Amino acid sequence: MSLSVLDIFKIGIGPSSSHTMGPMNAARRFVGDLVSADILAKTSRVGVQLYGSLALTGRGHCTDLAVLLGLEGHAPDSLDPGTVEPTLLRIRTSRRLRLGGTQEIDFDEPLDVLWHRDQILPGHSNGMRFTALAADGTIIAREEYYSTGGGFVARADELDVTEANPHTVVLPHPFESARELLERARATGLDLHELVLANEDAFRPRAETISALNQIWSVMQSCIERGFQAQGILPGVLKVRRRAPKLFRQLTEASSPSPMVAMDWVNAYALAVNEENAAGGRVVTAPTNGAAGIIPAVLTYYRRFEPGSSDDGVLRFLLVGSAIGMLYKKNASISGAEMGCQGEVGVACSMAAGGLVAALNGTNEQIENAAEIGMEHNLGLTCDPIAGLVQIPCIERNAMGAVKAINASRLAMRGDGTHKVTLDQVIATMRQTGEDMSSVYKETSQGGLAVNVPEC
Ligand code: SF4
C-alpha cells in the first residue's frame, strides 16, 4: 500500500488541515456510511463529540463549522469558501441541518456538538465520535475517527496501516526510508523526480498527474495573489491585521531594491498564503494548512529569482517535495497534535529544501542533504497557537520556514551530498522528540506563547 503526491498536496480550505479539513472529511464520511447502510432516511438526530486537541483548539481552528459543513456533505476541495458563512447562518438560525444535503433534521448545536477538553480517545489526540439516532432515540450508527494531520482521517482499526498507506496500488519503486529511496534511484539510474513520477503512473495516467500538479501550482499562485489584494483584520479575538498587502505594496513601489529583496518577497509570499489560510480561504495543504505557505513561497521564489527556472522545475519540486513528505508521514507524523510544529512547519521546510534542490537540478544526494538540514534546525519546534487560532506564531513562522528552506538548499548545493546526519536519522529524531514533548506544546494551546501572551 502506498502514498501518492496527491495525498501530500491537496486543495482545501483554511485554517487547519487537521482541525478543519480532517473533521469535515470525517463528518462527510460518516454520512456516506449512513447512506451506504441505507439508514440516512431513518436518521433524525446526529451527535458529535470532539476530544483532545480538537476540543482544546477546535473553536479557533473552526472545527465546529467544519463538522457542520461535512455533515451537510461538503468536501474541502470543492467547497466554495464564499458559501461557508451563509450555510452556517442557515443551520444556526433555523436549527436544522441537511444531512448529506438531503435529509433535513433538527440540530441543536450546543447539545449536539460536545467539546471534551479533558478527555482523549485512545488512538490520537484528534479524536471524534459521531452518533446517529432514530426518531425514538435509538442509536442506529456510531463511529470514531481520528484526524491525523494533513487532512488524513482514519478509524481506529485503520490507524496503523491504511491511514499511512491509503492505497493498495503496487508501485514500481516502493520506498519506506530515504536510504531505500536513494538506493532505488541509484539502482535504476533515475533522478528522484523521475522515480516518483514513475510511481505516480501506477495511480493514474501521466497526463492526469501533470495536470493535477499544474492545478496545485495554480491554486498556490492564486492564493498568493488573493493574499496580496485582501485587506483588513483576520477573523478571531486576536484582531491580527494582514501584513502581506502592505509588504507587497512596499516591495512593488520600492525605488531602490534592497540586497535582501528576494528574502523580502519570500516573506511576503508566505505571509500572503497563511493569512488567506487564517481567513478560511482556498489553500493547498502542503503538507498541512498551518504550514501551507512555505512551499508556495519557495516555489514562487524559484520561478522569480532563480535564473533558468522553468515549469518543469516546478514539477520536479513538487514530485520530490512530496516524496520527502511521504517519508515523514510513514515514519513519524505530520500532525502538530502529535509532533508539535516540527511536524508541520519543520516538515514543510524539509520538503521545500529538497524540492528546491530538485528544481535546481541538484543530485539525489544533495536533495537528501537539503531535506535533512531543513528538519535538523526545526527539531523541538513547539505548537502553541495563541487563542487556538492558526495565526500567531503560525503565519510568521511560515516566512521563517521558507527562508530556512532556501538556505538549507543553498548549503546542500555547495556540497557534494555527503554529510554526517542522514534524513532517516533526523526523521527518527523528530518522531522521538515529538513523543517526548509535553502535550502542552502539541496543539493544545496550554503552553508556550498561548499562555504567556494575553489573547486581546
Ligand atoms: S504553531 Fe505550527 S503546528 Fe501549531 S497550529 Fe501553528 S503552524 Fe500548526
Tab-separated table of N, CA and C in Angstrom, residues 124-125 328 331-344 346-347 375 378-383 425-444:
chain	number	residue	atom	x	y	z
A	124	HIS	N	-5.402	8.773	19.136
A	124	HIS	CA	-4.728	10.001	18.688
A	124	HIS	C	-5.371	11.165	19.431
A	125	SER	N	-4.620	12.253	19.566
A	125	SER	CA	-5.152	13.425	20.276
A	125	SER	C	-6.312	14.074	19.539
A	328	TYR	N	8.110	11.427	6.050
A	328	TYR	CA	7.684	11.874	7.393
A	328	TYR	C	6.352	11.236	7.773
A	331	ASN	N	7.052	7.489	8.594
A	331	ASN	CA	7.983	7.129	9.673
A	331	ASN	C	7.853	7.989	10.924
A	332	ALA	N	7.029	9.020	10.862
A	332	ALA	CA	6.802	9.868	12.040
A	332	ALA	C	5.361	10.345	11.965
A	333	SER	N	5.144	11.620	11.777
A	333	SER	CA	3.790	12.159	11.690
A	333	SER	C	3.877	13.587	11.171
A	334	ILE	N	2.811	14.038	10.500
A	334	ILE	CA	2.757	15.444	10.087
A	334	ILE	C	1.654	16.168	10.865
A	335	SER	N	1.376	15.668	12.066
A	335	SER	CA	0.328	16.263	12.899
A	335	SER	C	0.952	17.091	14.019
A	336	GLY	N	0.554	18.363	14.115
A	336	GLY	CA	1.020	19.215	15.201
A	336	GLY	C	0.584	18.684	16.552
A	337	ALA	N	-0.549	17.977	16.590
A	337	ALA	CA	-1.045	17.420	17.846
A	337	ALA	C	-0.206	16.235	18.302
A	338	GLU	N	0.593	15.667	17.417
A	338	GLU	CA	1.478	14.550	17.794
A	338	GLU	C	2.935	14.984	17.923
A	339	MET	N	3.365	15.900	17.037
A	339	MET	CA	4.792	16.220	16.900
A	339	MET	C	5.131	17.652	17.280
A	340	GLY	N	4.121	18.492	17.597
A	340	GLY	CA	4.393	19.917	17.711
A	340	GLY	C	4.613	20.497	16.324
A	341	CYS	N	5.090	21.737	16.265
A	341	CYS	CA	5.207	22.415	14.974
A	341	CYS	C	6.346	21.851	14.119
A	342	GLN	N	7.280	21.113	14.716
A	342	GLN	CA	8.308	20.465	13.891
A	342	GLN	C	7.650	19.531	12.860
A	343	GLY	N	6.484	18.974	13.205
A	343	GLY	CA	5.769	18.081	12.290
A	343	GLY	C	5.006	18.828	11.210
A	344	GLU	N	4.864	20.129	11.353
A	344	GLU	CA	4.150	20.907	10.322
A	344	GLU	C	5.136	21.826	9.596
A	346	GLY	N	8.257	22.298	10.293
A	346	GLY	CA	9.520	21.591	10.090
A	346	GLY	C	9.468	20.694	8.859
A	347	VAL	N	8.387	19.950	8.717
A	347	VAL	CA	8.276	19.032	7.576
A	347	VAL	C	8.155	19.823	6.276
A	375	MET	N	15.051	19.939	8.286
A	375	MET	CA	14.420	19.487	9.532
A	375	MET	C	15.343	19.640	10.737
A	378	ASN	N	14.794	22.544	12.786
A	378	ASN	CA	13.435	22.764	13.290
A	378	ASN	C	13.103	21.774	14.404
A	379	LEU	N	14.065	20.904	14.747
A	379	LEU	CA	13.792	19.903	15.787
A	379	LEU	C	13.393	20.591	17.089
A	380	GLY	N	12.359	20.085	17.724
A	380	GLY	CA	11.909	20.638	19.001
A	380	GLY	C	10.945	21.792	18.871
A	381	LEU	N	10.620	22.174	17.650
A	381	LEU	CA	9.728	23.330	17.455
A	381	LEU	C	8.340	22.992	17.993
A	382	THR	N	7.871	23.808	18.924
A	382	THR	CA	6.605	23.502	19.600
A	382	THR	C	5.417	24.127	18.876
A	383	CYS	N	4.245	23.648	19.214
A	383	CYS	CA	2.996	24.195	18.683
A	383	CYS	C	2.244	24.843	19.841
A	425	GLN	N	17.813	9.553	9.930
A	425	GLN	CA	18.136	9.786	11.349
A	425	GLN	C	17.395	11.008	11.888
A	426	VAL	N	17.281	12.030	11.062
A	426	VAL	CA	16.618	13.241	11.559
A	426	VAL	C	15.106	13.023	11.659
A	427	ILE	N	14.550	12.178	10.775
A	427	ILE	CA	13.109	11.872	10.881
A	427	ILE	C	12.856	11.083	12.166
A	428	ALA	N	13.726	10.111	12.447
A	428	ALA	CA	13.569	9.338	13.690
A	428	ALA	C	13.714	10.252	14.905
A	429	THR	N	14.644	11.214	14.819
A	429	THR	CA	14.835	12.152	15.930
A	429	THR	C	13.605	13.035	16.110
A	430	MET	N	13.035	13.480	15.002
A	430	MET	CA	11.818	14.291	15.112
A	430	MET	C	10.705	13.504	15.795
A	431	ARG	N	10.543	12.245	15.393
A	431	ARG	CA	9.480	11.433	15.996
A	431	ARG	C	9.711	11.277	17.498
A	432	GLN	N	10.960	10.957	17.869
A	432	GLN	CA	11.241	10.768	19.296
A	432	GLN	C	11.061	12.073	20.068
A	433	THR	N	11.500	13.173	19.469
A	433	THR	CA	11.338	14.480	20.135
A	433	THR	C	9.855	14.788	20.314
A	434	GLY	N	9.070	14.483	19.302
A	434	GLY	CA	7.621	14.716	19.393
A	434	GLY	C	6.985	13.863	20.475
A	435	GLU	N	7.432	12.617	20.564
A	435	GLU	CA	6.870	11.726	21.599
A	435	GLU	C	7.250	12.211	22.995
A	436	ASP	N	8.470	12.749	23.121
A	436	ASP	CA	8.930	13.234	24.430
A	436	ASP	C	8.335	14.592	24.803
A	437	MET	N	7.836	15.319	23.832
A	437	MET	CA	7.364	16.688	24.062
A	437	MET	C	6.108	16.680	24.942
A	438	SER	N	6.082	17.597	25.888
A	438	SER	CA	4.892	17.711	26.740
A	438	SER	C	3.669	18.024	25.877
A	439	SER	N	2.525	17.495	26.280
A	439	SER	CA	1.301	17.704	25.487
A	439	SER	C	0.901	19.178	25.435
A	440	VAL	N	1.395	19.995	26.389
A	440	VAL	CA	1.001	21.415	26.357
A	440	VAL	C	1.572	22.121	25.120
A	441	TYR	N	2.575	21.492	24.489
A	441	TYR	CA	3.177	22.086	23.286
A	441	TYR	C	2.730	21.389	22.001
A	442	LYS	N	1.648	20.617	22.097
A	442	LYS	CA	1.216	19.868	20.917
A	442	LYS	C	-0.229	20.237	20.567
A	443	GLU	N	-0.400	21.445	20.069
A	443	GLU	CA	-1.684	21.932	19.539
A	443	GLU	C	-2.810	21.848	20.574
A	444	THR	N	-2.462	22.220	21.807
A	444	THR	CA	-3.491	22.266	22.840
A	444	THR	C	-3.698	23.693	23.350
